[in-house]
């Protein structure tokens, strides 16, 4: 029986896109570079903040420009990551229902570890048993390292875990870890991106909860 649900953060638990967009454009404009649209930033996220900035900076910019934009983003986002960010509808209730059923809950994100922990502490205080973001010398998703770390730290084995995310990166992470996966359609990628993984796709938090708890007494 499954007993551990590991969640992606951005696009799965929290709608973070508008704050990411604002910090991206602040950082770009600090170097005189053109702003990016909300939809562009939506396509850029998923592989960590450094990759977001590398994608947002126009082709042909010198590496030191990208470095400065990255530094400006980190400063701005640290102070403005909770302006428009909010949980997706039904997420707090779904998490509470899983906790009531005895599930352990974790987060594995490609966002830097410090803002991940700050966001979870603010929006979901006391809910999660493990929260892991991007750190130096630890491979990011879709590498399974942080999933394995979470499973081990909570005294589970990989067969008891389900990974929940909204993107192709998340589907590949679950495949690399060898654990079950549920993908959600309300995040930053469309359903067509999720279909190739053959995982259940939830269109609402009620559907997600039903998929996760199917077969429980």
mmCIF file of C-alpha atoms in Angstrom:
data_model
loop_
_atom_site.group_PDB
_atom_site.id
_atom_site.type_symbol
_atom_site.label_atom_id
_atom_site.label_comp_id
_atom_site.label_asym_id
_atom_site.label_seq_id
_atom_site.Cartn_x
_atom_site.Cartn_y
_atom_site.Cartn_z
ATOM 1 C CA UNK A 1 0.000 0.000 0.000
ATOM 2 C CA UNK A 2 1.215 3.493 -0.826
ATOM 3 C CA UNK A 3 2.067 5.642 2.173
ATOM 4 C CA UNK A 4 4.243 8.503 0.877
ATOM 5 C CA UNK A 5 3.157 11.255 -1.523
ATOM 6 C CA UNK A 6 6.026 13.375 -2.867
ATOM 7 C CA UNK A 7 4.947 16.598 -4.565
ATOM 8 C CA UNK A 8 6.537 18.968 -7.007
ATOM 9 C CA UNK A 9 6.041 22.583 -5.905
ATOM 10 C CA UNK A 10 5.620 25.082 -8.763
ATOM 11 C CA UNK A 11 2.579 24.284 -10.864
ATOM 12 C CA UNK A 12 1.509 21.431 -8.604
ATOM 13 C CA UNK A 13 1.011 22.751 -5.059
ATOM 14 C CA UNK A 14 1.443 26.471 -5.672
ATOM 15 C CA UNK A 15 0.619 28.830 -8.510
ATOM 16 C CA UNK A 16 3.918 30.723 -8.566
ATOM 17 C CA UNK A 17 4.035 31.886 -12.171
ATOM 18 C CA UNK A 18 3.218 35.569 -11.698
ATOM 19 C CA UNK A 19 5.891 36.084 -9.042
ATOM 20 C CA UNK A 20 8.441 34.200 -11.164
ATOM 21 C CA UNK A 21 7.452 36.369 -14.124
ATOM 22 C CA UNK A 22 7.812 39.600 -12.148
ATOM 23 C CA UNK A 23 11.251 38.665 -10.806
ATOM 24 C CA UNK A 24 12.430 37.503 -14.226
ATOM 25 C CA UNK A 25 11.490 40.801 -15.830
ATOM 26 C CA UNK A 26 12.948 42.831 -12.976
ATOM 27 C CA UNK A 27 16.244 41.018 -13.457
ATOM 28 C CA UNK A 28 16.210 41.336 -17.251
ATOM 29 C CA UNK A 29 15.369 45.028 -17.156
ATOM 30 C CA UNK A 30 18.141 45.656 -14.625
ATOM 31 C CA UNK A 31 20.534 44.808 -17.485
ATOM 32 C CA UNK A 32 18.558 46.669 -20.147
ATOM 33 C CA UNK A 33 17.230 43.443 -21.665
ATOM 34 C CA UNK A 34 13.712 43.007 -23.065
ATOM 35 C CA UNK A 35 10.962 41.689 -20.818
ATOM 36 C CA UNK A 36 9.392 38.294 -21.323
ATOM 37 C CA UNK A 37 5.686 37.479 -21.478
ATOM 38 C CA UNK A 38 3.896 35.370 -18.893
ATOM 39 C CA UNK A 39 3.521 32.533 -21.387
ATOM 40 C CA UNK A 40 7.228 32.649 -22.221
ATOM 41 C CA UNK A 41 8.163 32.322 -18.560
ATOM 42 C CA UNK A 42 5.650 29.479 -18.220
ATOM 43 C CA UNK A 43 7.603 27.599 -20.888
ATOM 44 C CA UNK A 44 10.974 28.432 -19.293
ATOM 45 C CA UNK A 45 10.279 27.006 -15.817
ATOM 46 C CA UNK A 46 10.728 23.431 -14.644
ATOM 47 C CA UNK A 47 14.474 22.862 -14.680
ATOM 48 C CA UNK A 48 15.559 25.229 -11.912
ATOM 49 C CA UNK A 49 16.011 28.982 -11.668
ATOM 50 C CA UNK A 50 19.385 29.087 -13.401
ATOM 51 C CA UNK A 51 17.887 27.390 -16.456
ATOM 52 C CA UNK A 52 14.918 29.784 -16.337
ATOM 53 C CA UNK A 53 17.284 32.745 -16.547
ATOM 54 C CA UNK A 54 19.429 31.156 -19.255
ATOM 55 C CA UNK A 55 16.288 30.702 -21.340
ATOM 56 C CA UNK A 56 15.006 34.209 -20.620
ATOM 57 C CA UNK A 57 18.248 36.020 -21.521
ATOM 58 C CA UNK A 58 18.402 36.709 -25.283
ATOM 59 C CA UNK A 59 20.745 34.629 -27.398
ATOM 60 C CA UNK A 60 24.175 36.151 -27.833
ATOM 61 C CA UNK A 61 24.489 37.732 -24.395
ATOM 62 C CA UNK A 62 27.831 37.301 -22.660
ATOM 63 C CA UNK A 63 27.986 34.796 -19.775
ATOM 64 C CA UNK A 64 28.673 37.562 -17.251
ATOM 65 C CA UNK A 65 25.399 39.243 -18.265
ATOM 66 C CA UNK A 66 23.518 36.019 -17.567
ATOM 67 C CA UNK A 67 25.296 35.770 -14.214
ATOM 68 C CA UNK A 68 24.204 39.290 -13.248
ATOM 69 C CA UNK A 69 20.618 38.661 -14.329
ATOM 70 C CA UNK A 70 20.621 35.455 -12.279
ATOM 71 C CA UNK A 71 21.926 37.299 -9.208
ATOM 72 C CA UNK A 72 19.334 40.065 -9.628
ATOM 73 C CA UNK A 73 16.568 37.498 -9.956
ATOM 74 C CA UNK A 74 17.591 35.738 -6.749
ATOM 75 C CA UNK A 75 17.657 38.992 -4.787
ATOM 76 C CA UNK A 76 14.285 40.137 -6.092
ATOM 77 C CA UNK A 77 12.548 36.772 -5.783
ATOM 78 C CA UNK A 78 13.753 36.260 -2.207
ATOM 79 C CA UNK A 79 11.834 39.393 -1.220
ATOM 80 C CA UNK A 80 8.851 38.992 -3.561
ATOM 81 C CA UNK A 81 8.092 35.279 -3.840
ATOM 82 C CA UNK A 82 4.800 35.520 -1.915
ATOM 83 C CA UNK A 83 3.124 38.505 -3.576
ATOM 84 C CA UNK A 84 0.796 36.721 -6.004
ATOM 85 C CA UNK A 85 1.708 33.101 -5.250
ATOM 86 C CA UNK A 86 -1.106 30.982 -3.853
ATOM 87 C CA UNK A 87 -2.090 27.338 -3.389
ATOM 88 C CA UNK A 88 -4.145 25.821 -6.160
ATOM 89 C CA UNK A 89 -7.822 25.385 -5.224
ATOM 90 C CA UNK A 90 -8.387 22.317 -3.099
ATOM 91 C CA UNK A 91 -4.717 21.619 -2.380
ATOM 92 C CA UNK A 92 -4.817 22.385 1.383
ATOM 93 C CA UNK A 93 -7.879 20.178 1.781
ATOM 94 C CA UNK A 94 -6.358 17.322 -0.232
ATOM 95 C CA UNK A 95 -3.177 17.432 1.849
ATOM 96 C CA UNK A 96 -5.199 17.409 5.062
ATOM 97 C CA UNK A 97 -7.173 14.407 3.824
ATOM 98 C CA UNK A 98 -3.984 12.480 3.038
ATOM 99 C CA UNK A 99 -2.524 13.319 6.453
ATOM 100 C CA UNK A 100 -5.729 12.132 8.111
ATOM 101 C CA UNK A 101 -5.325 8.801 6.306
ATOM 102 C CA UNK A 102 -1.806 8.412 7.681
ATOM 103 C CA UNK A 103 0.156 9.363 4.581
ATOM 104 C CA UNK A 104 3.578 10.955 4.850
ATOM 105 C CA UNK A 105 4.070 14.006 2.640
ATOM 106 C CA UNK A 106 7.187 15.343 0.952
ATOM 107 C CA UNK A 107 8.225 18.020 -1.515
ATOM 108 C CA UNK A 108 10.979 17.660 -4.113
ATOM 109 C CA UNK A 109 11.521 20.761 -6.245
ATOM 110 C CA UNK A 110 14.068 22.142 -8.693
ATOM 111 C CA UNK A 111 13.605 25.574 -7.116
ATOM 112 C CA UNK A 112 16.454 26.586 -4.806
ATOM 113 C CA UNK A 113 16.196 24.988 -1.370
ATOM 114 C CA UNK A 114 15.847 28.216 0.629
ATOM 115 C CA UNK A 115 12.767 29.643 -1.149
ATOM 116 C CA UNK A 116 11.208 26.171 -1.318
ATOM 117 C CA UNK A 117 11.410 25.839 2.454
ATOM 118 C CA UNK A 118 10.191 29.425 2.945
ATOM 119 C CA UNK A 119 7.174 28.934 0.669
ATOM 120 C CA UNK A 120 6.185 25.639 2.274
ATOM 121 C CA UNK A 121 6.555 27.074 5.784
ATOM 122 C CA UNK A 122 4.361 30.041 4.820
ATOM 123 C CA UNK A 123 1.589 28.320 2.868
ATOM 124 C CA UNK A 124 1.585 24.842 4.451
ATOM 125 C CA UNK A 125 2.952 25.165 8.005
ATOM 126 C CA UNK A 126 3.420 21.824 9.726
ATOM 127 C CA UNK A 127 1.995 19.832 6.816
ATOM 128 C CA UNK A 128 5.036 18.269 5.147
ATOM 129 C CA UNK A 129 7.392 15.711 6.648
ATOM 130 C CA UNK A 130 10.246 16.462 4.224
ATOM 131 C CA UNK A 131 10.978 19.469 1.993
ATOM 132 C CA UNK A 132 13.872 19.408 -0.463
ATOM 133 C CA UNK A 133 14.876 21.978 -3.079
ATOM 134 C CA UNK A 134 17.853 22.445 -5.353
ATOM 135 C CA UNK A 135 21.220 22.281 -3.580
ATOM 136 C CA UNK A 136 24.832 22.265 -4.659
ATOM 137 C CA UNK A 137 26.312 18.869 -5.477
ATOM 138 C CA UNK A 138 22.880 17.224 -5.683
ATOM 139 C CA UNK A 139 21.557 16.460 -9.144
ATOM 140 C CA UNK A 140 18.302 18.182 -10.059
ATOM 141 C CA UNK A 141 15.209 16.473 -11.400
ATOM 142 C CA UNK A 142 14.764 14.472 -13.552
ATOM 143 C CA UNK A 143 17.614 12.761 -11.688
ATOM 144 C CA UNK A 144 16.016 10.708 -8.887
ATOM 145 C CA UNK A 145 18.505 11.657 -6.159
ATOM 146 C CA UNK A 146 16.202 13.884 -4.085
ATOM 147 C CA UNK A 147 13.334 11.420 -4.393
ATOM 148 C CA UNK A 148 15.554 8.651 -3.037
ATOM 149 C CA UNK A 149 16.730 10.985 -0.261
ATOM 150 C CA UNK A 150 13.152 11.787 0.728
ATOM 151 C CA UNK A 151 12.049 8.157 0.689
ATOM 152 C CA UNK A 152 14.995 7.098 2.838
ATOM 153 C CA UNK A 153 14.681 9.944 5.333
ATOM 154 C CA UNK A 154 11.041 9.055 5.991
ATOM 155 C CA UNK A 155 11.693 5.359 6.509
ATOM 156 C CA UNK A 156 9.888 4.217 3.379
ATOM 157 C CA UNK A 157 10.897 2.255 0.327
ATOM 158 C CA UNK A 158 10.418 3.402 -3.252
ATOM 159 C CA UNK A 159 7.520 1.010 -3.787
ATOM 160 C CA UNK A 160 5.517 2.897 -1.159
ATOM 161 C CA UNK A 161 6.006 6.284 -2.829
ATOM 162 C CA UNK A 162 4.008 8.211 -5.415
ATOM 163 C CA UNK A 163 5.432 11.281 -7.137
ATOM 164 C CA UNK A 164 2.969 14.020 -8.108
ATOM 165 C CA UNK A 165 3.866 16.763 -10.577
ATOM 166 C CA UNK A 166 2.708 18.855 -13.504
ATOM 167 C CA UNK A 167 5.407 18.476 -16.140
ATOM 168 C CA UNK A 168 7.436 16.186 -18.343
ATOM 169 C CA UNK A 169 10.337 16.705 -15.918
ATOM 170 C CA UNK A 170 8.194 15.246 -13.141
ATOM 171 C CA UNK A 171 7.092 12.283 -15.218
ATOM 172 C CA UNK A 172 10.706 11.526 -16.082
ATOM 173 C CA UNK A 173 11.755 11.940 -12.446
ATOM 174 C CA UNK A 174 9.267 9.298 -11.345
ATOM 175 C CA UNK A 175 10.376 6.982 -14.148
ATOM 176 C CA UNK A 176 14.024 7.408 -13.168
ATOM 177 C CA UNK A 177 13.203 6.746 -9.514
ATOM 178 C CA UNK A 178 11.109 3.689 -10.315
ATOM 179 C CA UNK A 179 8.091 4.946 -8.390
ATOM 180 C CA UNK A 180 4.460 5.457 -9.310
ATOM 181 C CA UNK A 181 3.449 8.835 -10.670
ATOM 182 C CA UNK A 182 0.340 10.981 -10.936
ATOM 183 C CA UNK A 183 0.484 14.055 -13.153
ATOM 184 C CA UNK A 184 -1.833 17.050 -12.784
ATOM 185 C CA UNK A 185 -3.271 19.114 -15.616
ATOM 186 C CA UNK A 186 -3.683 22.412 -13.755
ATOM 187 C CA UNK A 187 0.007 23.370 -13.813
ATOM 188 C CA UNK A 188 2.494 24.872 -16.250
ATOM 189 C CA UNK A 189 2.314 22.217 -18.988
ATOM 190 C CA UNK A 190 -0.602 21.076 -21.089
ATOM 191 C CA UNK A 191 -2.160 17.634 -21.033
ATOM 192 C CA UNK A 192 -0.517 16.750 -24.356
ATOM 193 C CA UNK A 193 2.894 17.054 -22.710
ATOM 194 C CA UNK A 194 1.858 14.635 -19.964
ATOM 195 C CA UNK A 195 0.186 11.901 -22.011
ATOM 196 C CA UNK A 196 3.357 10.120 -23.228
ATOM 197 C CA UNK A 197 4.242 9.027 -19.680
ATOM 198 C CA UNK A 198 1.169 6.819 -19.369
ATOM 199 C CA UNK A 199 0.539 8.008 -15.805
ATOM 200 C CA UNK A 200 -2.878 8.842 -14.393
ATOM 201 C CA UNK A 201 -3.654 12.516 -15.003
ATOM 202 C CA UNK A 202 -5.751 14.385 -12.445
ATOM 203 C CA UNK A 203 -7.806 17.373 -13.563
ATOM 204 C CA UNK A 204 -8.810 18.406 -10.039
ATOM 205 C CA UNK A 205 -7.626 17.896 -6.489
ATOM 206 C CA UNK A 206 -10.665 15.703 -5.802
ATOM 207 C CA UNK A 207 -9.617 13.474 -8.694
ATOM 208 C CA UNK A 208 -6.034 13.453 -7.432
ATOM 209 C CA UNK A 209 -7.167 12.347 -3.983
ATOM 210 C CA UNK A 210 -9.339 9.611 -5.473
ATOM 211 C CA UNK A 211 -6.434 8.285 -7.564
ATOM 212 C CA UNK A 212 -4.059 8.273 -4.605
ATOM 213 C CA UNK A 213 -6.444 6.591 -2.185
ATOM 214 C CA UNK A 214 -8.055 4.112 -4.569
ATOM 215 C CA UNK A 215 -8.091 0.699 -2.948
ATOM 216 C CA UNK A 216 -7.756 1.980 0.613
ATOM 217 C CA UNK A 217 -10.329 0.825 3.101
#
